[in-house]
Short mmCIF file of C-alpha atoms in Angstrom, two decimals:
data_model
loop_
_atom_site.label_atom_id
_atom_site.label_comp_id
_atom_site.label_asym_id
_atom_site.label_seq_id
_atom_site.Cartn_x
_atom_site.Cartn_y
_atom_site.Cartn_z
CA UNK A 449 143.56 71.58 82.06
CA UNK A 450 145.31 72.30 85.28
CA UNK A 451 143.70 75.71 85.30
CA UNK A 452 140.25 74.31 84.78
CA UNK A 453 140.75 71.90 87.65
CA UNK A 454 141.72 74.65 90.09
CA UNK A 455 138.68 76.68 88.99
CA UNK A 456 136.46 73.58 89.64
CA UNK A 457 138.11 73.00 93.01
CA UNK A 458 137.83 76.67 94.02
CA UNK A 459 134.12 76.72 93.13
CA UNK A 460 133.46 73.51 95.09
CA UNK A 461 135.37 74.76 98.11
CA UNK A 462 133.40 77.98 98.15
CA UNK A 463 129.90 76.24 97.79
CA UNK A 464 131.00 73.84 100.70
CA UNK A 465 132.14 76.55 103.00
CA UNK A 466 129.07 79.16 102.07
CA UNK A 467 126.16 76.94 103.02
CA UNK A 468 123.17 78.86 103.67
CA UNK A 469 119.83 77.70 105.23
CA UNK A 470 118.34 75.47 102.36
CA UNK A 471 115.49 73.13 102.05
CA UNK A 472 111.89 72.79 102.04
CA UNK A 473 109.70 73.58 105.38
CA UNK A 474 109.69 70.11 106.60
CA UNK A 475 113.46 69.57 106.11
CA UNK A 476 114.21 72.90 107.94
CA UNK A 477 111.59 71.90 110.71
CA UNK A 478 113.54 68.70 111.30
CA UNK A 479 116.89 70.15 111.31
CA UNK A 480 116.01 73.23 113.55
CA UNK A 481 113.80 71.34 116.17
CA UNK A 482 116.36 70.66 118.83
CA UNK A 483 117.99 71.99 121.79
CA UNK A 484 121.33 73.85 120.77
CA UNK A 485 124.22 74.63 122.93
CA UNK A 486 126.96 77.04 122.22
CA UNK A 487 130.24 75.40 120.77
CA UNK A 488 132.02 78.80 120.46
CA UNK A 489 131.19 82.29 119.67
CA UNK A 490 132.88 85.15 117.54
CA UNK A 491 132.78 88.80 118.85
CA UNK A 492 134.43 91.55 117.11
CA UNK A 493 136.32 88.82 115.33
CA UNK A 494 137.62 87.33 118.31
CA UNK A 495 136.91 83.66 119.01
CA UNK A 496 135.33 82.98 122.55
CA UNK A 497 135.81 79.43 123.40
CA UNK A 498 132.85 77.73 125.30
CA UNK A 499 133.55 77.39 128.96
CA UNK A 500 133.49 73.63 130.09
CA UNK A 501 130.75 74.06 132.82
CA UNK A 502 128.02 76.22 131.31
CA UNK A 503 127.39 78.72 128.71
CA UNK A 504 125.99 82.10 128.68
CA UNK A 505 122.78 80.59 126.91
CA UNK A 506 121.26 77.70 125.14
CA UNK A 507 118.41 77.78 122.79
CA UNK A 508 115.58 75.46 122.12
CA UNK A 509 113.71 75.56 118.80
CA UNK A 510 110.40 73.72 117.90
CA UNK A 511 108.81 72.38 114.50
CA UNK A 512 105.84 74.70 115.26
CA UNK A 513 107.85 77.88 114.69
CA UNK A 514 108.76 78.88 118.32
CA UNK A 515 111.92 79.22 120.30
CA UNK A 516 113.22 79.76 123.86
CA UNK A 517 116.56 81.13 124.87
CA UNK A 518 117.53 80.40 128.43
CA UNK A 519 120.40 82.54 129.60
CA UNK A 520 122.67 81.68 132.44
CA UNK A 521 121.44 84.72 134.36
CA UNK A 522 118.03 83.10 134.61
CA UNK A 523 116.60 85.42 131.97
CA UNK A 524 114.23 83.58 129.37
CA UNK A 525 113.51 85.04 125.87
CA UNK A 526 110.68 83.41 123.96
CA UNK A 527 109.44 84.09 120.48
CA UNK A 528 108.91 82.75 116.98
CA UNK A 529 111.19 81.77 114.07
CA UNK A 530 110.47 82.39 110.23
CA UNK A 531 112.20 80.79 107.44
CA UNK A 532 112.82 83.13 104.40
CA UNK A 533 113.21 80.63 101.57
CA UNK A 534 114.05 83.37 99.07
CA UNK A 535 117.12 84.70 100.96
CA UNK A 536 117.95 81.25 102.70
CA UNK A 537 117.88 82.33 106.35
CA UNK A 538 115.83 82.14 109.36
CA UNK A 539 115.02 85.20 111.43
CA UNK A 540 114.21 85.12 115.18
CA UNK A 541 111.39 87.44 116.51
CA UNK A 542 110.73 88.20 120.19
CA UNK A 543 108.07 90.74 120.96
CA UNK A 544 107.76 91.66 117.24
CA UNK A 545 111.53 92.59 117.16
CA UNK A 546 114.05 90.73 115.24
CA UNK A 547 116.75 89.55 117.69
CA UNK A 548 118.78 87.10 115.55
CA UNK A 549 119.31 85.44 112.20
CA UNK A 550 120.24 81.93 111.65
CA UNK A 551 122.54 82.16 108.62
CA UNK A 552 123.80 78.61 108.43
CA UNK A 553 121.98 75.36 109.31
CA UNK A 554 123.23 71.77 109.17
CA UNK A 555 122.02 68.72 110.93
CA UNK A 556 124.90 69.24 113.48
CA UNK A 557 125.64 72.95 113.49
CA UNK A 558 124.00 75.92 113.44
CA UNK A 559 125.35 79.75 112.98
CA UNK A 560 123.26 82.34 114.87
CA UNK A 561 123.89 86.02 114.45
CA UNK A 562 122.23 88.30 117.38
CA UNK A 563 120.91 91.63 116.19
CA UNK A 564 120.21 94.33 118.45
CA UNK A 565 119.36 98.05 118.66
CA UNK A 566 122.16 100.51 119.44
CA UNK A 567 120.20 101.42 122.49
CA UNK A 568 119.92 97.76 123.69
CA UNK A 569 121.63 96.69 126.73
CA UNK A 570 121.65 92.99 125.68
CA UNK A 571 124.84 91.15 126.43
CA UNK A 572 124.08 88.98 123.39
CA UNK A 573 124.49 91.84 121.06
CA UNK A 574 126.94 91.63 118.31
CA UNK A 575 127.69 87.92 118.87
CA UNK A 576 127.83 85.30 116.26
CA UNK A 577 127.30 81.98 118.06
CA UNK A 578 128.11 78.61 116.58
CA UNK A 579 125.85 75.95 118.13
CA UNK A 580 125.71 72.27 118.16
CA UNK A 581 122.83 70.08 119.36
CA UNK A 582 122.79 68.55 122.74
#
């Protein structure tokens, strides 16, 4: 009995912490259509705490499938987002290139993984950002 309880508890904890992007199109649109700010980021396994004044970027996503990233440097990246309901993630496209993937999405938290070419000079490359709505 104790073994069964531990197995159930283990399964519940995995499902709780391994949430992917799930829901129908309307639910996803309602969750995502916000302005998001970096809470913290992970780079090569190291936690980068959010600076108190401003972050390197903020991202706004809309219900109509568009997004805009405003970098602290003043650079603006615009594009579209697409929900893959079979694989349970959202990709961010800019100029027909995949620049990021939203791997987890909740009403008050989002995990964004930036994707870049090896030749890219992007300072957002290889960063997993944990964001929260404004």
